[in-house]
XYZ file of C-alpha atoms in Angstrom:
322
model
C 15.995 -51.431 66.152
C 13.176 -49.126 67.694
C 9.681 -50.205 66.771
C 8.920 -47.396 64.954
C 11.837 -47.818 62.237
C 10.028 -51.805 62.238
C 6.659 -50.541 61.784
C 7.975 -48.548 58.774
C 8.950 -50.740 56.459
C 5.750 -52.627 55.490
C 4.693 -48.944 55.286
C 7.025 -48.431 52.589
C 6.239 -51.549 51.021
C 2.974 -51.041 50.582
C 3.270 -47.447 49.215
C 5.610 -49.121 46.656
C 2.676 -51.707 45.619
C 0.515 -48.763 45.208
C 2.251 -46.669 43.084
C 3.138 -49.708 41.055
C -0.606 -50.109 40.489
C -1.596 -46.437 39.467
C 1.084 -46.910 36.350
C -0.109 -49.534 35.347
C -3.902 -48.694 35.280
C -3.680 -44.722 34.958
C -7.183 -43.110 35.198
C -9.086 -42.423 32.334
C -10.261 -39.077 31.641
C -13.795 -37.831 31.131
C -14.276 -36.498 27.636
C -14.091 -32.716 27.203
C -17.397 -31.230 25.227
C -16.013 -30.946 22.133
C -15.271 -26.563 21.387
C -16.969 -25.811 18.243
C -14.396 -24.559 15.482
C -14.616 -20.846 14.481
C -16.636 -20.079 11.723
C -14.549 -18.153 9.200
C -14.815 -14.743 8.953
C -18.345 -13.587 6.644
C -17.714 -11.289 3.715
C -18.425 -7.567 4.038
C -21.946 -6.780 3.016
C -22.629 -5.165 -0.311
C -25.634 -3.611 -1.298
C -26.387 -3.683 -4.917
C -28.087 -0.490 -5.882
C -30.035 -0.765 -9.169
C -31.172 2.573 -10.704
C -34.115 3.159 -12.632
C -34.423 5.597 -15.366
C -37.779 6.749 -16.455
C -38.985 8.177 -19.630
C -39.783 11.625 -20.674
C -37.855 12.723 -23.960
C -36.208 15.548 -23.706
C -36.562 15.800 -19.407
C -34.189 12.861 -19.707
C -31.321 14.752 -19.663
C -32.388 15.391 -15.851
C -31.210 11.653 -15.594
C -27.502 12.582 -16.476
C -27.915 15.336 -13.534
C -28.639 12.340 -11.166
C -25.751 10.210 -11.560
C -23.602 13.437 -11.600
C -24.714 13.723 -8.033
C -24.837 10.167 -6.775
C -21.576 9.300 -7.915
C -19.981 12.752 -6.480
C -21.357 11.134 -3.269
C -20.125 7.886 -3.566
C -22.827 6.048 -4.823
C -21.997 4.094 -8.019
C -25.406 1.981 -9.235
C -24.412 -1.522 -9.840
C -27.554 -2.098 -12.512
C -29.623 0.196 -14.395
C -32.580 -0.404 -16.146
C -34.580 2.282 -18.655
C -37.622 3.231 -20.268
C -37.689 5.293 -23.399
C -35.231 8.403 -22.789
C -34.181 6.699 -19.355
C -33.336 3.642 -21.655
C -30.891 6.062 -23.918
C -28.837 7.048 -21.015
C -29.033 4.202 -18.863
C -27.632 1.882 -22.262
C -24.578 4.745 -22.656
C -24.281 4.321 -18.550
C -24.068 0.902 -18.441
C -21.390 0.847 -21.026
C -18.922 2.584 -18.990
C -19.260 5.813 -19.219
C -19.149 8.660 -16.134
C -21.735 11.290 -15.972
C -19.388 13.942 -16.945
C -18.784 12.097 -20.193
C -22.545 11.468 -20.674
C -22.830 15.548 -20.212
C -20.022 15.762 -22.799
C -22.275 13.473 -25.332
C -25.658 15.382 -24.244
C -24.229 18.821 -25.124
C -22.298 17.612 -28.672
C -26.022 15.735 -29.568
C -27.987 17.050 -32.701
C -31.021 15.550 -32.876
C -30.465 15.093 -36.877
C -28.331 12.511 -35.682
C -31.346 10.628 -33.916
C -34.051 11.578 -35.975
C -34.978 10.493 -39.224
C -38.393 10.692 -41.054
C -40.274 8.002 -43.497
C -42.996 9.523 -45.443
C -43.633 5.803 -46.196
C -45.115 5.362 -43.172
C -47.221 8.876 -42.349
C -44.204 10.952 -41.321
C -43.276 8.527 -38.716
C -39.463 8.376 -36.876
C -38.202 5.138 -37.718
C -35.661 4.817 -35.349
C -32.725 3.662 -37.293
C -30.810 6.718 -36.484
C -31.465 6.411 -32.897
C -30.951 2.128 -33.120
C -27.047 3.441 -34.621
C -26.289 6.532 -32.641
C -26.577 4.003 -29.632
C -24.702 1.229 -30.408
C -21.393 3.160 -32.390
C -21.491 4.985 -28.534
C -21.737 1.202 -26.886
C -18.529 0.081 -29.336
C -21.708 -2.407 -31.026
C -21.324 -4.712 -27.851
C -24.511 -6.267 -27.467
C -26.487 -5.678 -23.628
C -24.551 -8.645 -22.236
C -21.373 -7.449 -22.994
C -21.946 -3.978 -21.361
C -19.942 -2.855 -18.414
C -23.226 -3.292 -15.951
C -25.943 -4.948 -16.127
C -28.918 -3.246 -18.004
C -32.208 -4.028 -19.220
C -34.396 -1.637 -21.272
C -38.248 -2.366 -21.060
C -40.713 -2.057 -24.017
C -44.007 -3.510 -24.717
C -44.847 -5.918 -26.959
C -47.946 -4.392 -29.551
C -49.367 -7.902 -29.872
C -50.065 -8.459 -26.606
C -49.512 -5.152 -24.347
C -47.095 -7.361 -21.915
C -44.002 -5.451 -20.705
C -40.980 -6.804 -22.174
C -37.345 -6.791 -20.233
C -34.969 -6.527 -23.104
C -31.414 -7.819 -20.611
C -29.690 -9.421 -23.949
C -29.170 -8.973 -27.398
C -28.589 -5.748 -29.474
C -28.216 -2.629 -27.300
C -29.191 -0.132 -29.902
C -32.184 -2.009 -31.068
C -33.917 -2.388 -27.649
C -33.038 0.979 -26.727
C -35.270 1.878 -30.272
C -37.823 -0.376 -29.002
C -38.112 1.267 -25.712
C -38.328 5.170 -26.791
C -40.824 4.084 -30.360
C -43.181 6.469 -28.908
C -46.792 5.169 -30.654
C -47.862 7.882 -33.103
C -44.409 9.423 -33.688
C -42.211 6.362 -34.053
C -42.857 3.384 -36.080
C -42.947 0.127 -34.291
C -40.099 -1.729 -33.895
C -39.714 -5.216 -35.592
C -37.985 -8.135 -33.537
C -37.979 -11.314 -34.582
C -42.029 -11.745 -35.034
C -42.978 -9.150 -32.583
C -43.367 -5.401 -32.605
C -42.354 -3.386 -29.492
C -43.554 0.388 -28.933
C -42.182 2.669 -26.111
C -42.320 1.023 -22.437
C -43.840 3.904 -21.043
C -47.190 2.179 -21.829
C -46.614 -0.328 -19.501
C -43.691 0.801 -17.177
C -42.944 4.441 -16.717
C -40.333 4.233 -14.390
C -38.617 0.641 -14.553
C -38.493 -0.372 -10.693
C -39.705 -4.116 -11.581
C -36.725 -4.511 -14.142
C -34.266 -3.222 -11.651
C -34.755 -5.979 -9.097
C -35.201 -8.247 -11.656
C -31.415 -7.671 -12.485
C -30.492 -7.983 -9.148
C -30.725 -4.908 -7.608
C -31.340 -4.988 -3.814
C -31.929 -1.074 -2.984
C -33.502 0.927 -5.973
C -33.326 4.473 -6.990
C -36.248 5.707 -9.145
C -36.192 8.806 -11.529
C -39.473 10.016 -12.269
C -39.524 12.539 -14.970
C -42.846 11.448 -16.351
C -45.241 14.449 -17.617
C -48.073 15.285 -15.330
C -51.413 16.167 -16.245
C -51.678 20.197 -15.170
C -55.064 21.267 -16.599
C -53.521 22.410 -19.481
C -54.097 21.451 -23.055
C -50.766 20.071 -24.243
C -49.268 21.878 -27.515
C -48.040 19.615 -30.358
C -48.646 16.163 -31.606
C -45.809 15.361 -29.206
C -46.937 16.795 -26.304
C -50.448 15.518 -26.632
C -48.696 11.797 -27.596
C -46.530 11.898 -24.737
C -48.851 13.289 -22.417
C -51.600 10.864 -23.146
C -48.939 7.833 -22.270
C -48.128 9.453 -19.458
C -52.099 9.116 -18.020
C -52.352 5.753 -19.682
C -49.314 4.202 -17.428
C -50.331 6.740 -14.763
C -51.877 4.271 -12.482
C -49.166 0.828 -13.308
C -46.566 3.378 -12.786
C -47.617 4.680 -9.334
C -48.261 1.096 -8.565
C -44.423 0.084 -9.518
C -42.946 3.161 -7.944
C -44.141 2.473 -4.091
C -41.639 -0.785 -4.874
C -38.701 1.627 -5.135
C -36.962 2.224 -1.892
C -36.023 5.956 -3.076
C -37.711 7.765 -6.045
C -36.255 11.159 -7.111
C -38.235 13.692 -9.118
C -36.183 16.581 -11.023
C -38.743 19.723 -11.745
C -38.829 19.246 -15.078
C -42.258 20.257 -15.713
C -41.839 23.261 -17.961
C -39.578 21.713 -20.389
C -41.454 20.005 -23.281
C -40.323 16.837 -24.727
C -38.612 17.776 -28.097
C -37.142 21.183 -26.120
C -33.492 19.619 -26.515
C -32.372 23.152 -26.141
C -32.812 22.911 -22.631
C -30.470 19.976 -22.009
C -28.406 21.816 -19.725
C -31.837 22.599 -17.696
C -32.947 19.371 -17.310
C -29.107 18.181 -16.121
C -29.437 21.268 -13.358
C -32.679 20.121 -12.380
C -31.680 16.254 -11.920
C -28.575 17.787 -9.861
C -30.954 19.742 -7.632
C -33.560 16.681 -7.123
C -30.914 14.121 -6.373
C -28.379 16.579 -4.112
C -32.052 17.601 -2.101
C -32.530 13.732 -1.725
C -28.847 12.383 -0.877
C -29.304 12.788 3.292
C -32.154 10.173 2.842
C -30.497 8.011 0.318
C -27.447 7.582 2.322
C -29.574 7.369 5.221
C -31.558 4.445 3.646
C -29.083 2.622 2.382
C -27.363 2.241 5.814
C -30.765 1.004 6.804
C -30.333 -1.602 4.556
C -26.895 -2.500 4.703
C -27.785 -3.093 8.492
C -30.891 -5.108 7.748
C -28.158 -7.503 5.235
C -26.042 -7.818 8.025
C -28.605 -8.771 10.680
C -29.995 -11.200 8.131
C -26.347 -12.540 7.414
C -25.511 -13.456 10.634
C -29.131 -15.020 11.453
C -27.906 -17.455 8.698
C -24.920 -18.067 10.178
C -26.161 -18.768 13.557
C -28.785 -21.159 12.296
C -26.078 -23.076 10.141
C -24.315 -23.681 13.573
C -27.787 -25.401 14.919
C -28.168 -27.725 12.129
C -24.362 -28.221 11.863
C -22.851 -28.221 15.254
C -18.999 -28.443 14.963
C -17.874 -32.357 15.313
């Protein structure tokens, strides 16, 4: 045998031996940093839009005009709250119907059918009429039971606070809201009295976010002092509200993030005649204001988004993945 074929074997043997050790103590591996596990997938953003609906009397038809528009573009309000006229339509609104069957109701209304006079009490509306009209149109569901969410905003006599009426009879808050001091009689709930929330909130912004609302549109068809000496208990009653919540009002409606303003001006607050006016105008002052509505709420649809995922991200910190 050549010595190479001799020095071989032990070769072999000891490669044996060695394999024969690394099965039976196989290496132990180093432990992977653990992948964190995918988050699932974050629901799509939704911006509530709450609508505000101020009062004016008759200029609230220009309200109906305003959801005609917003909902031809899309925009369906997910809460409304009202004062006075803006709580008539906004209670009908929030009940289910469209715009074009609130125009249907506007154009069919005699104001008989809202209107009825105690010489009991100086001459003064009582409001029944109203308190019924609205809740046979609401099928007598109470403001809970409507189709959105609504409040309708009054103040309390007693005290001058601002009450948020979100439960409870729809037709009898809606009275509360419009009892315009001097030409309606107050309304009587439980041991309180409530006259028209135009006192205290002319256009409702505050009750809008308090029903959840996180992008508000604000009608403003509130009279304006022009110079002019107003014609008509009425106009004089109205008007002088009007200055009185002047200030609280301009206050409330720099919290709106859009406020819309039909030119409703000429039309005086028992001209019912000119329904159809006020609608046009409200169409005009919310088709002239959709490029920056739309443009706004993308704004903050984005700003929901960014804020969504900087939850997310700071959820992972606290609670890294095991």
């Amino acid at each position: 045998m050549k010595r190479s074929q001799f020095l071989s074997l032990p070769a072999l043997i000891a490669t044996a031996v060695l394999l024969g050790a690394c099965s039976a103590n196989p290496p132990t591996p180093v432990a992977a940093t653990p992948t964190p596990a995918p988050l699932p997938p974050s629901p799509p953003v939704k911006v509530k839009v709450g609508l505000a609906l101020g009062g004016g009397a008759a200029k609230g038809f220009a309200h109906i005009g305003v959801i005609k528009m917003l909902e031809a573009n899309g925009i369906v309000p997910d809460e409304v709250s009202g004062t006075s006229a803006g709580s008539v339509v906004g209670s009908l609104y929030a009940s289910g119907m469209d715009a074009f069957a609130l125009q249907e109701r506007a154009f069919s209304l005699d104001q008989s059918s809202v209107r009825d006079v105690s010489l009991l009490s100086g001459g003064l509306v009582k409001g029944q009429k109203l308190q019924d009209y609205v809740n046979q149109l609401v099928a007598n569901r109470p403001i809970e039971k409507l189709n959105k969410p609504f409040a309708a905003v009054a103040t309390e006599i007693e005290t001058g606070n601002r009450t948020v009426f979100v439960r409870g009879n729809t037709g009898q808050a809606v009275r509360a809201s419009s009892s315009v001091p001097g030409v309606f009689e107050p309304v009587a709930i439980g041991s309180k009295h409530y006259v028209d929330g135009g006192v205290v909130s002319p256009v409702p912004v505050d009750a809008a976010r308090q029903l959840g609302a996180d992008f508000v549109i604000a009608v403003d068809i509130s009279a304006k002092a022009n110079g002019k000496n107003p014609a008509g208990l009425v106009s004089i009653v109205t008007q002088s509200i009007a200055i009185m919540g002047q200030k609280l009002g301009e206050q409330e409606l720099t919290r709106a993030d859009i406020v819309i303003r039909p030119k409703v001006g000429q039309i005086g607050p028992t001209d019912f005649d000119q329904k159809n006016q006020a609608i046009l105008e409200g169409e005009r002052a919310a088709l002239a204001a959709m490029p920056e509505i739309k443009k706004k709420l993308e704004e903050k649809r984005q700003q929901m988004i960014a804020r969504q995922l900087n939850s997310v991200r700071a959820t992972q910190l606290v609670h890294p993945a095991s």
